[in-house]
Amino acid sequence: MISLILMGIDETKVLKIAIDGPAASGKGTVAKMLAQRLGIICLDTGALYRGITVHFMNSKVNLGHESEVNSALENLNLRVCHQGGSTLVFLNDKDITEHLHDIEVSATAYKVAVIPAVRKKVRSIQHEIACCQDLVCEGRDITSVVLPDAQFKFYLTASLEERARRRLNQERIQNPGITLEQVKQGIHERDVADMTREISPLVHVSDAVLIDASHISAVEVVQRMLDIINDKLKNL
Ligand code: DC
């Protein structure tokens, strides 16, 4: 499949598939499944922002203090590994992947993601990974800013109600008392922050295929993406 894609498109280029979408749209699951079907790596860029958030929390960085942020970024020792479609994050050589979705990290990551110096740092990590290997990369600004030259671009979304319903089961593991309304409110706040920030806001770029996953499963979304990829190859 991959060699076909590479032959069809450009042998000298690595294959880049970019997926953006709002929180809880299912893009993480879909990106992982698509990467596994294609036998390539999957980069969850949210994990990078979450990893830096853990670093800032450990170092008790005041997010409003530019000098504290900059010095914490200078001391950042963050590494990622790709395993079975998952992005593992190591901070100071310690695997912190299981903490990336802790409630406090989730509640802070979107505030960290608006800091220009953080985005610059993450962009350089992303480019290092994406420069020389085939990958599926998912996040908020992948189709627009990080990989605008990706051969395939998708914007995955779902209704707020559906996204909240899906996220509720995950959040109840850590917070059994949480209600659907609270999850909905949390997702809505993150949507507003991601879509209205000044740098690299979440946008649906015109050359990204829109997929609404409100009423279809992750398996169906992946099949739709594979059909689009195959169709493009046939028409080359
Ligand atoms: O996808 P996620 O929920 O794991 O992302 C965590 C945070 O990082 C979220 O607030 C959005 C932000 N993010 C971003 O700004 N740009 C990306 N490419 C990926 C994530």
mmCIF file of C-alpha atoms and ligand atoms in Angstrom:
data_model
loop_
_atom_site.group_PDB
_atom_site.id
_atom_site.type_symbol
_atom_site.label_atom_id
_atom_site.label_comp_id
_atom_site.label_asym_id
_atom_site.label_seq_id
_atom_site.Cartn_x
_atom_site.Cartn_y
_atom_site.Cartn_z
ATOM 1 C CA MET A 1 0.000 0.000 0.000
ATOM 2 C CA ILE A 2 2.646 2.470 1.071
ATOM 3 C CA SER A 3 5.011 1.713 -1.780
ATOM 4 C CA LEU A 4 2.046 2.139 -4.135
ATOM 5 C CA ILE A 5 1.265 5.486 -2.610
ATOM 6 C CA LEU A 6 4.840 6.595 -2.770
ATOM 7 C CA MET A 7 5.179 5.435 -6.366
ATOM 8 C CA GLY A 8 1.931 7.122 -7.279
ATOM 9 C CA ILE A 9 2.715 10.421 -5.698
ATOM 10 C CA ASP A 10 6.417 11.126 -5.554
ATOM 11 C CA GLU A 11 9.134 8.653 -4.703
ATOM 12 C CA THR A 12 11.276 11.350 -3.141
ATOM 13 C CA LYS A 13 8.643 12.506 -0.686
ATOM 14 C CA VAL A 14 7.557 10.933 2.564
ATOM 15 C CA LEU A 15 3.859 10.231 2.929
ATOM 16 C CA LYS A 16 2.089 12.714 5.175
ATOM 17 C CA ILE A 17 -1.511 12.310 6.202
ATOM 18 C CA ALA A 18 -2.770 15.223 8.297
ATOM 19 C CA ILE A 19 -5.880 15.070 10.463
ATOM 20 C CA ASP A 20 -7.324 17.964 12.452
ATOM 21 C CA GLY A 21 -10.482 18.248 14.488
ATOM 22 C CA PRO A 22 -11.964 19.448 17.765
ATOM 23 C CA ALA A 23 -11.561 17.761 21.153
ATOM 24 C CA ALA A 24 -13.145 14.311 21.454
ATOM 25 C CA SER A 25 -13.960 14.082 17.747
ATOM 26 C CA GLY A 26 -12.298 10.654 17.672
ATOM 27 C CA LYS A 27 -9.326 11.739 15.583
ATOM 28 C CA GLY A 28 -6.843 10.069 17.938
ATOM 29 C CA THR A 29 -8.511 6.672 17.563
ATOM 30 C CA VAL A 30 -8.990 7.096 13.824
ATOM 31 C CA ALA A 31 -5.418 8.307 13.219
ATOM 32 C CA LYS A 32 -4.033 5.341 15.130
ATOM 33 C CA MET A 33 -6.187 2.842 13.204
ATOM 34 C CA LEU A 34 -5.359 4.435 9.851
ATOM 35 C CA ALA A 35 -1.623 4.370 10.624
ATOM 36 C CA GLN A 36 -1.853 0.711 11.606
ATOM 37 C CA ARG A 37 -3.729 -0.161 8.390
ATOM 38 C CA LEU A 38 -0.995 1.592 6.386
ATOM 39 C CA GLY A 39 1.905 0.293 8.482
ATOM 40 C CA ILE A 40 3.244 3.761 9.264
ATOM 41 C CA ILE A 41 3.701 5.754 12.465
ATOM 42 C CA CYS A 42 1.075 7.925 14.091
ATOM 43 C CA LEU A 43 1.982 11.176 15.806
ATOM 44 C CA ASP A 44 -0.510 12.462 18.378
ATOM 45 C CA THR A 45 0.570 16.099 18.634
ATOM 46 C CA GLY A 46 -1.764 16.754 21.570
ATOM 47 C CA ALA A 47 0.516 14.404 23.529
ATOM 48 C CA LEU A 48 3.380 16.864 22.988
ATOM 49 C CA TYR A 49 1.363 19.764 24.429
ATOM 50 C CA ARG A 50 0.256 17.520 27.273
ATOM 51 C CA GLY A 51 3.877 16.413 27.911
ATOM 52 C CA ILE A 52 5.005 20.036 28.152
ATOM 53 C CA THR A 53 2.036 20.718 30.445
ATOM 54 C CA VAL A 54 3.228 17.954 32.810
ATOM 55 C CA HIS A 55 6.739 19.463 32.730
ATOM 56 C CA PHE A 56 5.340 22.932 33.562
ATOM 57 C CA MET A 57 3.185 21.502 36.353
ATOM 58 C CA ASN A 58 6.147 19.594 37.836
ATOM 59 C CA SER A 59 8.256 22.761 37.707
ATOM 60 C CA LYS A 60 5.376 24.881 39.062
ATOM 61 C CA VAL A 61 5.705 27.314 36.165
ATOM 62 C CA ASN A 62 3.510 30.400 36.276
ATOM 63 C CA LEU A 63 2.019 30.387 32.764
ATOM 64 C CA GLY A 64 1.657 34.158 32.790
ATOM 65 C CA HIS A 65 5.404 34.704 33.373
ATOM 66 C CA GLU A 66 7.251 34.701 30.071
ATOM 67 C CA SER A 67 10.690 34.272 31.664
ATOM 68 C CA GLU A 68 9.540 31.260 33.719
ATOM 69 C CA VAL A 69 7.997 29.681 30.630
ATOM 70 C CA ASN A 70 11.124 30.284 28.554
ATOM 71 C CA SER A 71 13.471 28.899 31.153
ATOM 72 C CA ALA A 72 11.286 25.787 31.641
ATOM 73 C CA LEU A 73 11.306 25.260 27.858
ATOM 74 C CA GLU A 74 15.106 25.525 27.821
ATOM 75 C CA ASN A 75 15.257 22.773 30.448
ATOM 76 C CA LEU A 76 12.740 20.587 28.653
ATOM 77 C CA ASN A 77 13.940 17.043 28.039
ATOM 78 C CA LEU A 78 11.044 15.501 26.106
ATOM 79 C CA ARG A 79 11.250 12.518 23.815
ATOM 80 C CA VAL A 80 8.593 10.570 21.956
ATOM 81 C CA CYS A 81 8.460 6.929 20.864
ATOM 82 C CA HIS A 82 5.949 5.328 18.537
ATOM 83 C CA GLN A 83 4.553 1.999 19.645
ATOM 84 C CA GLY A 84 1.599 0.145 18.131
ATOM 85 C CA GLY A 85 0.099 3.377 16.785
ATOM 86 C CA SER A 86 0.454 5.145 20.144
ATOM 87 C CA THR A 87 2.646 8.140 20.918
ATOM 88 C CA LEU A 88 4.629 7.467 24.096
ATOM 89 C CA VAL A 89 6.023 10.541 25.834
ATOM 90 C CA PHE A 90 9.172 10.513 27.973
ATOM 91 C CA LEU A 91 10.053 13.397 30.258
ATOM 92 C CA ASN A 92 13.604 13.281 31.601
ATOM 93 C CA ASP A 93 13.696 9.687 30.339
ATOM 94 C CA LYS A 94 10.640 8.701 32.399
ATOM 95 C CA ASP A 95 7.597 7.380 30.537
ATOM 96 C CA ILE A 96 4.763 9.781 31.512
ATOM 97 C CA THR A 97 2.264 8.596 28.873
ATOM 98 C CA GLU A 98 -0.224 7.312 31.450
ATOM 99 C CA HIS A 99 -0.400 10.749 33.090
ATOM 100 C CA LEU A 100 -1.116 12.712 29.918
ATOM 101 C CA HIS A 101 -4.877 12.449 30.387
ATOM 102 C CA ASP A 102 -4.997 13.159 34.105
ATOM 103 C CA ILE A 103 -7.799 15.610 34.889
ATOM 104 C CA GLU A 104 -5.436 18.415 35.873
ATOM 105 C CA VAL A 105 -3.323 17.978 32.740
ATOM 106 C CA SER A 106 -6.430 18.084 30.522
ATOM 107 C CA ALA A 107 -7.664 21.194 32.299
ATOM 108 C CA THR A 108 -4.319 22.985 31.813
ATOM 109 C CA ALA A 109 -3.077 21.808 28.391
ATOM 110 C CA TYR A 110 -5.221 24.206 26.362
ATOM 111 C CA LYS A 111 -3.804 27.137 28.338
ATOM 112 C CA VAL A 112 -0.271 25.905 27.636
ATOM 113 C CA ALA A 113 -1.078 25.425 23.940
ATOM 114 C CA VAL A 114 -1.793 29.143 23.422
ATOM 115 C CA ILE A 115 1.714 30.210 24.513
ATOM 116 C CA PRO A 116 3.735 31.213 21.399
ATOM 117 C CA ALA A 117 7.060 29.869 22.734
ATOM 118 C CA VAL A 118 5.432 26.508 23.443
ATOM 119 C CA ARG A 119 3.975 26.283 19.938
ATOM 120 C CA LYS A 120 7.377 27.142 18.459
ATOM 121 C CA LYS A 121 9.009 24.378 20.492
ATOM 122 C CA VAL A 122 6.346 21.829 19.549
ATOM 123 C CA ARG A 123 6.594 22.819 15.874
ATOM 124 C CA SER A 124 10.299 22.029 15.842
ATOM 125 C CA ILE A 125 9.709 18.618 17.502
ATOM 126 C CA GLN A 126 6.923 17.869 14.990
ATOM 127 C CA HIS A 127 9.093 18.792 12.008
ATOM 128 C CA GLU A 128 11.954 16.639 13.249
ATOM 129 C CA ILE A 129 9.607 13.641 13.370
ATOM 130 C CA ALA A 130 7.712 14.387 10.152
ATOM 131 C CA CYS A 131 10.700 15.280 7.987
ATOM 132 C CA CYS A 132 11.839 11.812 7.175
ATOM 133 C CA GLN A 133 9.244 9.130 7.796
ATOM 134 C CA ASP A 134 5.780 8.276 6.518
ATOM 135 C CA LEU A 135 3.213 9.263 9.092
ATOM 136 C CA VAL A 136 -0.325 10.051 10.095
ATOM 137 C CA CYS A 137 -0.251 13.200 12.208
ATOM 138 C CA GLU A 138 -3.238 14.485 14.162
ATOM 139 C CA GLY A 139 -3.951 17.652 16.117
ATOM 140 C CA ARG A 140 -5.463 21.099 15.661
ATOM 141 C CA ASP A 141 -3.082 22.903 13.269
ATOM 142 C CA ILE A 142 -1.627 20.037 11.275
ATOM 143 C CA THR A 143 -3.472 20.626 7.994
ATOM 144 C CA SER A 144 -3.069 24.406 8.265
ATOM 145 C CA VAL A 145 0.357 25.130 9.765
ATOM 146 C CA VAL A 146 2.447 22.074 10.602
ATOM 147 C CA LEU A 147 2.037 19.994 7.426
ATOM 148 C CA PRO A 148 0.345 22.262 4.871
ATOM 149 C CA ASP A 149 2.046 20.184 2.160
ATOM 150 C CA ALA A 150 0.537 16.862 3.342
ATOM 151 C CA GLN A 151 -0.692 14.712 0.445
ATOM 152 C CA PHE A 152 -3.901 13.896 2.327
ATOM 153 C CA LYS A 153 -5.777 16.196 4.678
ATOM 154 C CA PHE A 154 -8.862 15.451 6.738
ATOM 155 C CA TYR A 155 -10.973 17.481 9.148
ATOM 156 C CA LEU A 156 -12.816 15.168 11.497
ATOM 157 C CA THR A 157 -15.698 16.467 13.553
ATOM 158 C CA ALA A 158 -18.840 15.333 15.393
ATOM 159 C CA SER A 159 -21.659 17.099 17.214
ATOM 160 C CA LEU A 160 -20.905 18.480 20.685
ATOM 161 C CA GLU A 161 -23.534 16.139 22.151
ATOM 162 C CA GLU A 162 -21.935 13.060 20.581
ATOM 163 C CA ARG A 163 -18.385 14.087 21.497
ATOM 164 C CA ALA A 164 -19.450 14.651 25.104
ATOM 165 C CA ARG A 165 -21.200 11.273 25.230
ATOM 166 C CA ARG A 166 -18.037 9.520 24.013
ATOM 167 C CA ARG A 167 -15.769 11.456 26.393
ATOM 168 C CA LEU A 168 -18.061 10.856 29.395
ATOM 169 C CA ASN A 169 -17.105 7.178 29.672
ATOM 170 C CA GLN A 170 -13.378 8.027 29.688
ATOM 171 C CA GLU A 171 -13.753 10.859 32.202
ATOM 172 C CA ARG A 172 -15.901 8.747 34.558
ATOM 173 C CA ILE A 173 -12.896 6.451 35.116
ATOM 174 C CA GLN A 174 -11.109 9.285 36.908
ATOM 175 C CA ASN A 175 -14.136 11.224 38.112
ATOM 176 C CA PRO A 176 -17.128 8.877 38.640
ATOM 177 C CA GLY A 177 -19.494 11.716 39.616
ATOM 178 C CA ILE A 178 -19.051 13.797 36.469
ATOM 179 C CA THR A 179 -22.210 14.544 34.450
ATOM 180 C CA LEU A 180 -22.788 14.768 30.700
ATOM 181 C CA GLU A 181 -23.497 18.496 31.065
ATOM 182 C CA GLN A 182 -20.143 19.076 32.788
ATOM 183 C CA VAL A 183 -18.267 17.138 30.098
ATOM 184 C CA LYS A 184 -20.138 19.111 27.425
ATOM 185 C CA GLN A 185 -19.215 22.403 29.081
ATOM 186 C CA GLY A 186 -15.536 21.361 29.334
ATOM 187 C CA ILE A 187 -15.381 20.370 25.653
ATOM 188 C CA HIS A 188 -17.142 23.575 24.620
ATOM 189 C CA GLU A 189 -14.598 25.680 26.530
ATOM 190 C CA ARG A 190 -11.738 23.828 24.837
ATOM 191 C CA ASP A 191 -13.382 24.287 21.419
ATOM 192 C CA VAL A 192 -13.647 28.035 21.963
ATOM 193 C CA ALA A 193 -10.027 28.261 23.189
ATOM 194 C CA ASP A 194 -8.702 26.138 20.275
ATOM 195 C CA MET A 195 -10.737 27.936 17.597
ATOM 196 C CA THR A 196 -10.289 31.518 18.738
ATOM 197 C CA ARG A 197 -6.646 31.687 19.810
ATOM 198 C CA GLU A 198 -4.425 34.044 17.871
ATOM 199 C CA ILE A 199 -1.770 31.604 16.745
ATOM 200 C CA SER A 200 -2.580 28.428 14.864
ATOM 201 C CA PRO A 201 -6.280 28.255 15.701
ATOM 202 C CA LEU A 202 -8.213 25.124 14.768
ATOM 203 C CA VAL A 203 -9.651 25.756 11.296
ATOM 204 C CA HIS A 204 -11.107 23.645 8.517
ATOM 205 C CA VAL A 205 -8.786 24.426 5.627
ATOM 206 C CA SER A 206 -10.425 24.286 2.223
ATOM 207 C CA ASP A 207 -8.323 21.376 0.936
ATOM 208 C CA ALA A 208 -9.088 19.107 3.916
ATOM 209 C CA VAL A 209 -11.872 16.569 3.419
ATOM 210 C CA LEU A 210 -14.575 17.102 6.042
ATOM 211 C CA ILE A 211 -15.818 13.951 7.768
ATOM 212 C CA ASP A 212 -18.672 14.205 10.253
ATOM 213 C CA ALA A 213 -18.382 11.233 12.599
ATOM 214 C CA SER A 214 -21.535 11.966 14.615
ATOM 215 C CA HIS A 215 -23.333 8.945 13.211
ATOM 216 C CA ILE A 216 -20.557 6.677 11.986
ATOM 217 C CA SER A 217 -18.047 4.485 13.798
ATOM 218 C CA ALA A 218 -14.283 4.922 13.850
ATOM 219 C CA VAL A 219 -13.955 1.866 11.586
ATOM 220 C CA GLU A 220 -16.234 3.513 9.020
ATOM 221 C CA VAL A 221 -14.296 6.795 9.232
ATOM 222 C CA VAL A 222 -11.029 4.946 8.583
ATOM 223 C CA GLN A 223 -12.583 3.091 5.629
ATOM 224 C CA ARG A 224 -13.788 6.401 4.186
ATOM 225 C CA MET A 225 -10.275 7.817 4.495
ATOM 226 C CA LEU A 226 -8.745 4.745 2.859
ATOM 227 C CA ASP A 227 -11.290 4.983 0.003
ATOM 228 C CA ILE A 228 -10.320 8.621 -0.556
ATOM 229 C CA ILE A 229 -6.614 7.732 -0.538
ATOM 230 C CA ASN A 230 -7.156 4.854 -2.977
ATOM 231 C CA ASP A 231 -9.379 6.957 -5.260
ATOM 232 C CA LYS A 232 -6.728 9.647 -5.491
ATOM 233 C CA LEU A 233 -4.146 7.034 -6.424
ATOM 234 C CA LYS A 234 -6.370 5.560 -9.114
ATOM 235 C CA ASN A 235 -6.845 8.974 -10.674
ATOM 236 C CA LEU A 236 -3.182 9.905 -10.766
HETATM 237 O O1 DC B 1 -5.857 16.575 21.264
HETATM 238 P P1 DC B 1 -5.597 16.805 22.765
HETATM 239 O O2 DC B 1 -6.847 17.014 23.568
HETATM 240 O O3 DC B 1 -4.737 15.750 23.357
HETATM 241 O O4 DC B 1 -4.767 18.185 22.833
HETATM 242 C C1 DC B 1 -4.326 18.741 24.054
HETATM 243 C C2 DC B 1 -4.294 20.252 23.919
HETATM 244 O O5 DC B 1 -3.306 20.653 22.980
HETATM 245 C C3 DC B 1 -5.607 20.883 23.458
HETATM 246 O O6 DC B 1 -5.887 22.021 24.242
HETATM 247 C C4 DC B 1 -5.374 21.340 22.064
HETATM 248 C C5 DC B 1 -3.882 21.502 21.988
HETATM 249 N N1 DC B 1 -3.352 21.142 20.689
HETATM 250 C C6 DC B 1 -3.010 22.166 19.842
HETATM 251 O O7 DC B 1 -3.203 23.322 20.176
HETATM 252 N N2 DC B 1 -2.471 21.883 18.627
HETATM 253 C C7 DC B 1 -2.282 20.612 18.249
HETATM 254 N N3 DC B 1 -1.736 20.354 17.045
HETATM 255 C C8 DC B 1 -2.638 19.547 19.112
HETATM 256 C C9 DC B 1 -3.194 19.847 20.332
#
